[in-house]
Coordinates of C-alpha atoms and ligand atoms in Angstrom, one line a residue:
X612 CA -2.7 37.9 -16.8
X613 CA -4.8 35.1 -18.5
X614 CA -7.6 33.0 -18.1
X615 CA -6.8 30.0 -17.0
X616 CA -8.6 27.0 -19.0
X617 CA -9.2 23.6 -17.9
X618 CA -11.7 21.2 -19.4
X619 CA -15.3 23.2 -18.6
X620 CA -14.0 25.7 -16.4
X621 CA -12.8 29.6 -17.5
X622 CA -10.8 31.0 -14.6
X623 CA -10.5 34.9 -15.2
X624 CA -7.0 36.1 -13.5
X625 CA -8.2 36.1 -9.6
X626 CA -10.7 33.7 -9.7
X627 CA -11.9 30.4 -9.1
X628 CA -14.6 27.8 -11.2
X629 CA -16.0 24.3 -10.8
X630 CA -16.4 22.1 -13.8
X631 CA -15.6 19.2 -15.2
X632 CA -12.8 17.4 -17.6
X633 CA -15.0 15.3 -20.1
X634 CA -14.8 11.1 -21.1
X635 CA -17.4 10.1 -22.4
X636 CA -21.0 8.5 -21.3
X637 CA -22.0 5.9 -19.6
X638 CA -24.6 3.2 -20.9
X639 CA -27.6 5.2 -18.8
X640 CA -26.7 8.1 -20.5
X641 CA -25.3 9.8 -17.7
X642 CA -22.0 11.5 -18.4
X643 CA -18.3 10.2 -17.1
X644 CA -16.4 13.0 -16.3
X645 CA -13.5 14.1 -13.5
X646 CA -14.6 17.0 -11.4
X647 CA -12.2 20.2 -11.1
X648 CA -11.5 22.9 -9.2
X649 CA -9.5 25.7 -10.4
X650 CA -8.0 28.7 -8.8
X651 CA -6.5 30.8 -10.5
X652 CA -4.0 34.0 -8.7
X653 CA -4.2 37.4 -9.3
X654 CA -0.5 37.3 -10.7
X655 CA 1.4 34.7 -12.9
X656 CA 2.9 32.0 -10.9
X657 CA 3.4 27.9 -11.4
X658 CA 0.5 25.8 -11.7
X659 CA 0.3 23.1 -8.4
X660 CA -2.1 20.6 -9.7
X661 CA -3.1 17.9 -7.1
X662 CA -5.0 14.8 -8.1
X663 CA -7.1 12.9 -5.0
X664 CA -9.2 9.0 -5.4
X665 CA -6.9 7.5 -8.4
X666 CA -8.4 4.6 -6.0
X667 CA -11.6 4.6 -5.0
X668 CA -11.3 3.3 -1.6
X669 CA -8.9 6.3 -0.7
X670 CA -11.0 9.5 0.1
X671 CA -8.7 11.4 2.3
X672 CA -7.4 13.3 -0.8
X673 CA -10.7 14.4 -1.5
X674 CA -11.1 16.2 2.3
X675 CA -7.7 17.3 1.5
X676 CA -8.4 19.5 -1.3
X677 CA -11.7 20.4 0.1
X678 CA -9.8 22.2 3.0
X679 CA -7.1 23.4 0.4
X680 CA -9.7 25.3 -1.2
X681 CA -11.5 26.8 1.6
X682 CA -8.1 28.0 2.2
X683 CA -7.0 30.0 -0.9
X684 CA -7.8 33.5 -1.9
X685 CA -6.8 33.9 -5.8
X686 CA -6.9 37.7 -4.9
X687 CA -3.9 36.9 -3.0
X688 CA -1.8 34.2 -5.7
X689 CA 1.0 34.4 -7.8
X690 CA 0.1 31.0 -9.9
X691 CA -2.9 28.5 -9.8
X692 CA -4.1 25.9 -8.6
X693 CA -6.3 22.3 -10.0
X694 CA -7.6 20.6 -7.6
X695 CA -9.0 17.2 -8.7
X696 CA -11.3 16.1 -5.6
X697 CA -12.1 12.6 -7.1
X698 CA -10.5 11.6 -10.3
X699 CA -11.9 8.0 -10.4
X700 CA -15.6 8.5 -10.1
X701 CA -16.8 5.0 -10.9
X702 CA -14.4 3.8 -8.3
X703 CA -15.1 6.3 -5.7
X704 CA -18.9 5.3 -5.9
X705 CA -18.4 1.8 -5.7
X706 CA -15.6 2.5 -2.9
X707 CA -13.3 0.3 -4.6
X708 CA -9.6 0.6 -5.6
X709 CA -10.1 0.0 -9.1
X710 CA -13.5 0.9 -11.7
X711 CA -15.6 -2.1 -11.3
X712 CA -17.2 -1.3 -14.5
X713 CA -13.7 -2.0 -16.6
X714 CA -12.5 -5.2 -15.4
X715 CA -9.6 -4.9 -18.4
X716 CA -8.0 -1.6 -17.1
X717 CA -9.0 -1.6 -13.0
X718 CA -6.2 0.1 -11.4
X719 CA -5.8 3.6 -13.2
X720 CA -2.7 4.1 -11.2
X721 CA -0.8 1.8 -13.8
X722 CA -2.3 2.6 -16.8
X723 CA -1.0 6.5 -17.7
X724 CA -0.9 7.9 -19.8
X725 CA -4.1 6.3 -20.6
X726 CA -5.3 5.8 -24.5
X727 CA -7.9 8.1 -26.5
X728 CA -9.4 5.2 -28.0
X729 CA -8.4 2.6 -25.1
X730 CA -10.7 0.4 -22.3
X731 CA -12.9 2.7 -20.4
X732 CA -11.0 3.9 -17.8
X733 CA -7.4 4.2 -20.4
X734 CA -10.4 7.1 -22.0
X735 CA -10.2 8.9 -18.0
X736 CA -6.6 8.4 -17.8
X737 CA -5.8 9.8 -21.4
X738 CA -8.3 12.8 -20.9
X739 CA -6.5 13.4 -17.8
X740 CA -3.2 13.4 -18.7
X741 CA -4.0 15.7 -21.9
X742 CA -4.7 18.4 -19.5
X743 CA -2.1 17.5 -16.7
X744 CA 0.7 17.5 -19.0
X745 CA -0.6 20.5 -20.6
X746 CA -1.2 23.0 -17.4
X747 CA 0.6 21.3 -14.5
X748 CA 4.2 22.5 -13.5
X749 CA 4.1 20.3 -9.9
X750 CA 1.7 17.5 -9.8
X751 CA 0.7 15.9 -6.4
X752 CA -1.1 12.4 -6.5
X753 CA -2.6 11.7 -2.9
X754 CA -3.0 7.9 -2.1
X755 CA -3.6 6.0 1.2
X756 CA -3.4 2.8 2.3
X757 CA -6.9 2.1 1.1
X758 CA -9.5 -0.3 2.6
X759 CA -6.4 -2.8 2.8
X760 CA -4.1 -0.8 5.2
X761 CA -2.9 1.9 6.8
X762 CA -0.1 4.2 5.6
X763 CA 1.9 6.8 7.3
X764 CA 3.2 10.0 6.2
X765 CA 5.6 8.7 3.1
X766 CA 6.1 9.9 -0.5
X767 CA 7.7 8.7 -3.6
X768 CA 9.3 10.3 -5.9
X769 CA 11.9 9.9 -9.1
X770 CA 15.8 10.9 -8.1
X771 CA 15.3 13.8 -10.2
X772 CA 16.6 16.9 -8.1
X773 CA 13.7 18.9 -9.0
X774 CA 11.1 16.0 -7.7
X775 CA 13.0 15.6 -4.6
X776 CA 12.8 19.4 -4.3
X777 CA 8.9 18.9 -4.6
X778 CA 8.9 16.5 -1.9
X779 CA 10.9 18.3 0.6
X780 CA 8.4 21.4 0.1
X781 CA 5.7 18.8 1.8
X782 CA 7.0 20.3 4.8
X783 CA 7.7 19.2 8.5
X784 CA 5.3 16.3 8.9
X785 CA 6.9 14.5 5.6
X786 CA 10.6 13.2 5.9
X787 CA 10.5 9.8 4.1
X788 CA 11.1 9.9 0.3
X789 CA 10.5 6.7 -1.3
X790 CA 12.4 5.7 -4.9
X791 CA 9.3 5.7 -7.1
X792 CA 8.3 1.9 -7.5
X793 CA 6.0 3.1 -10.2
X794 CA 8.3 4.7 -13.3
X795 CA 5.6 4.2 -15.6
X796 CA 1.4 4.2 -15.6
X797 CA 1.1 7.0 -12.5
X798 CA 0.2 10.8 -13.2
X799 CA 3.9 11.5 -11.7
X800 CA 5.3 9.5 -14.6
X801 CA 3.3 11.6 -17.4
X802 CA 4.5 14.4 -15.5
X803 CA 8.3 13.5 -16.0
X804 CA 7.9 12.2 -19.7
X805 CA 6.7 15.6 -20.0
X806 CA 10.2 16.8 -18.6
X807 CA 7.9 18.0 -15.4
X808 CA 7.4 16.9 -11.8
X809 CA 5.1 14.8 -9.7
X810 CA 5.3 12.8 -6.5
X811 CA 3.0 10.4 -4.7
X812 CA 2.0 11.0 -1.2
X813 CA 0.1 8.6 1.0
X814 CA -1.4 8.9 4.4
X815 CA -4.2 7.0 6.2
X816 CA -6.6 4.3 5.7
X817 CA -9.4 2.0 6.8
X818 CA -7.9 2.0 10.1
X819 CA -7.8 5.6 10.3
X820 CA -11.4 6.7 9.6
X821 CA -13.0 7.7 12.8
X822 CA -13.7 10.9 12.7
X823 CA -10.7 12.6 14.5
X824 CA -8.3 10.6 12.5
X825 CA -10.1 10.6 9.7
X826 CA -9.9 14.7 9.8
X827 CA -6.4 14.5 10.9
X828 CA -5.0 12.7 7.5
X829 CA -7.1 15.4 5.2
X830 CA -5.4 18.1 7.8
X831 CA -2.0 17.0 7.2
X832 CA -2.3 16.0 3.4
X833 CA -3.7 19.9 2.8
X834 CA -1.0 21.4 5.1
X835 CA 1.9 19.5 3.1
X836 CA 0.0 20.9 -0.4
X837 CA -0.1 24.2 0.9
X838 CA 3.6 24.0 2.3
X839 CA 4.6 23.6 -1.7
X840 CA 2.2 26.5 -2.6
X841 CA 4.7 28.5 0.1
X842 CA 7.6 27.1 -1.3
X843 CA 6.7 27.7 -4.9
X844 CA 5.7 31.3 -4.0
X845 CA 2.2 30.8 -4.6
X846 CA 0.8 31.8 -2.0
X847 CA 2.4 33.8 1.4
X848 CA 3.8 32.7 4.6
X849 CA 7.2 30.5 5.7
X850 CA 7.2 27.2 4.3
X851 CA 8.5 24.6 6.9
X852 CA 10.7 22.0 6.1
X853 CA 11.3 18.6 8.2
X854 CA 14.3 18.3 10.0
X855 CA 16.0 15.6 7.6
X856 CA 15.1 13.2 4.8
X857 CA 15.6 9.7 4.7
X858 CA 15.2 8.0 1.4
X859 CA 14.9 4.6 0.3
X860 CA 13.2 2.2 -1.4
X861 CA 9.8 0.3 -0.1
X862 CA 9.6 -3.2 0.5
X863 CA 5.9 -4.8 0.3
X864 CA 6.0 -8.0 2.5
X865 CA 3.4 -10.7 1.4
X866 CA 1.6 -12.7 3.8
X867 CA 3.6 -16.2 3.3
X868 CA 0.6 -18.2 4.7
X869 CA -3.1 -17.4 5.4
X870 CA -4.1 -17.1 8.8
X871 CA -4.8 -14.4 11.7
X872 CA -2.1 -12.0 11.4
X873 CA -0.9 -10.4 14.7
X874 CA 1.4 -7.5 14.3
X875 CA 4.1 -7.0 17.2
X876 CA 1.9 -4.5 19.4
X877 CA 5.2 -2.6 20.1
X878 CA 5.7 -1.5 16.3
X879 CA 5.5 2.2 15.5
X880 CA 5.7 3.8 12.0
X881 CA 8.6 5.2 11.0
X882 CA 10.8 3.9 13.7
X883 CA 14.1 2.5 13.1
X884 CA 14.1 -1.5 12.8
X885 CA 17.3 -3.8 12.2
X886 CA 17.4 -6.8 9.8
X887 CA 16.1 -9.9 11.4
X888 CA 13.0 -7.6 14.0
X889 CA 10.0 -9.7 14.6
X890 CA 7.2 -7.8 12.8
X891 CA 4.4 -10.2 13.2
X892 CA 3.1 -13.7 13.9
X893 CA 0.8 -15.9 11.6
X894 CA -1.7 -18.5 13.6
X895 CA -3.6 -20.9 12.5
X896 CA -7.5 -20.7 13.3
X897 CA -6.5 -23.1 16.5
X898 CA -4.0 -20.2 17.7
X899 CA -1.2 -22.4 16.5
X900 CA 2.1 -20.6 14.6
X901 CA 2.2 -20.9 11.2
X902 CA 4.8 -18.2 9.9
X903 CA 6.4 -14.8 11.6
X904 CA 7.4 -11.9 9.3
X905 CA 10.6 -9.9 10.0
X906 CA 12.5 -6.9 8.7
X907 CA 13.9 -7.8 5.5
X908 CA 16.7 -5.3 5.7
X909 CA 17.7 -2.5 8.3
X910 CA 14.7 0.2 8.1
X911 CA 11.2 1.1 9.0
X912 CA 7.6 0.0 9.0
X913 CA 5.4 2.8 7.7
X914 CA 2.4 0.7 6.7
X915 CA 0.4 -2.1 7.9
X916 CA -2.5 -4.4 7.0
X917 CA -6.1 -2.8 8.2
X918 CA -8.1 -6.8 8.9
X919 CA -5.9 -8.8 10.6
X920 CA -7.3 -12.0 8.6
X921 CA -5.0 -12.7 6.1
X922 CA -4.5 -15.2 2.3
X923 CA -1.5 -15.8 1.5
X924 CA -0.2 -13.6 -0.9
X925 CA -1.8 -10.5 1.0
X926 CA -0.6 -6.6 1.1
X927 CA 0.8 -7.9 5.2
X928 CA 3.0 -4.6 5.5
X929 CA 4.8 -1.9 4.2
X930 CA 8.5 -1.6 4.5
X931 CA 11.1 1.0 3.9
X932 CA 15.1 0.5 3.4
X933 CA 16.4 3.4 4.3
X934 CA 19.4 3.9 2.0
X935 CA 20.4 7.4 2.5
X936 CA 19.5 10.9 4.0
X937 CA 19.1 14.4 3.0
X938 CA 20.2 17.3 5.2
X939 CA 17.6 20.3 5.5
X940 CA 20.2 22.9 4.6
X941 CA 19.6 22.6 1.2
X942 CA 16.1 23.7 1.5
X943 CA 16.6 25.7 4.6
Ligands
ZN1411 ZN1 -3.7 4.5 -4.0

């Protein structure tokens, strides 16, 4: 067995370290780096590399691999594990989607695999992906629905057998796979240029940060990572698998006015709706109807807007045309 090297950090066989991946520096002098997490087993294994706050506004992957870690003995693991707690500093401090201090390359989620000598936050992505492409054999990008919405349990993934194979190890809480609307610019897509495999999974929110479900999305976002580290053989224990898939492709419906947007209160996520459903009203400030929103096709909600005031043009909510459907015996 080896170390295990990523950016700062030396991980003997059976150990753990906390470092960094360098940029560069900042104008005060301070240092722009990515914080890291490594774990690396006892015995060789694959390497499950999962990367939390590619937007700033979505910290629930960050108490995700907190938990993660608390939970792994390297004693105990055939493989390793990076675990990338915030990835987009800048944004995380400012609590922002994008880095507010690079108005030419904001959202790092379409901008893999980044540029050495590129806009400020290309120079995070490209020292990211050097390493990602390098160590990773499964890469997990956590997302939520931001400070914008809310999103329920859903991943995306290419139609690569293998990727699907990495969403299906989530485990029981995860059964909607998502074509990935995002072939290029994400970590998942260095991944598969690099002939390996990454999904996106997203769960939670603005509207889910009170404490309890604020702790329930990190719970369920580090059980589904620890679920691949069973399926892999990383670490011990049964994997679980959900009782079917359904796959699709996602829908974002626009707000077609501005106005006070008022969601059917009898909508649930991830429950079947038919072409032609009411999903919401639009009013006026005087309460008047300006525009309702229905299913575009036969499918399922699984997100929604977190403020109910609403421009036109708006993130309204998140739709999924189901398309198709995995059985669990291939997994099982
Ligand atoms: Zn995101």
């Amino acid at each position: 067995m080896t170390d295990l090297i990523v950016g700062s950090v030396t991980a003997p066989a059976g150990s753990r370290g906390r470092g960094v991946i360098p940029v560069t520096n900042l104008p005060g002098g301070r240092a722009l780096e990515i914080p890291i997490i490594v774990i690396n087993g006892a015995q060789s294994g694959p390497c499950i590399w999962v990367d939390a706050v590619i937007h700033g506004d979505e910290p629930e992957g960050t108490l995700a691999c907190h938990m993660v870690d608390a939970e792994l003995d390297p004693v105990h693991m055939r493989g390793s594990v990076v675990l990338v707690p915030v990835l987009n500093v800048p944004a995380y401090e400012a609590a922002q989607r994008g880095n507010p201090l690079d108005t030419f390359s904001y959202d790092l989620n379409r901008i893999y695999p980044g540029k050495a000598d590129g806009y400020l936050t290309e120079r995070l992505a490209h020292a990211h992906s050097v390493q990602l492409r390098e160590i990773a054999t499964y890469e997990i990008s956590i997302h939520s629905g931001g400070a914008h919405s809310y999103l329920s349990e859903t991943m995306s993934a290419t139609e690569n057998a293998k990727a699907i194979e990495l969403a299906q190890a989530m485990g029981k809480d995860w059964s909607l796979i998502l074509k990935s609307f995002l072939p290029k610019g994400s970590p998942p897509a260095v991944m598969f240029e690099a002939g390996k495999h990454g999904i996106t999974v997203e769960l939670g929110g603005r509207p889910a940060t009170s404490p309890s479900e604020f702790f329930r999305c990190g719970r369920v976002l580090a059980d589904g990572i620890l679920n691949v580290m069973r399926h892999y053989g990383v670490i011990d224990g049964q994997p679980t698998y959900a009782d079917r898939w359904l796959t699709g492709v996602q829908h974002a419906l626009l707000a077609p006015v501005s106005g006070l947007f008022l969601a059917e209160t009898s909508l649930e996520f991830q429950k079947p709706m038919q072409k032609g459903d009411l999903i919401a009203r639009i009013v006026d400030v005087y309460g008047d109807l300006l525009a309702e929103l229905h299913a575009p096709t036969d499918g399922m909600i699984f997100g929604l807007r977190a403020l109910p005031n609403v421009q036109t043009g708006d993130w309204c909510c998140f739709y999924a045309e189901i398309q198709g459907e995995l059985p669990k015996a291939s997994q099982a």
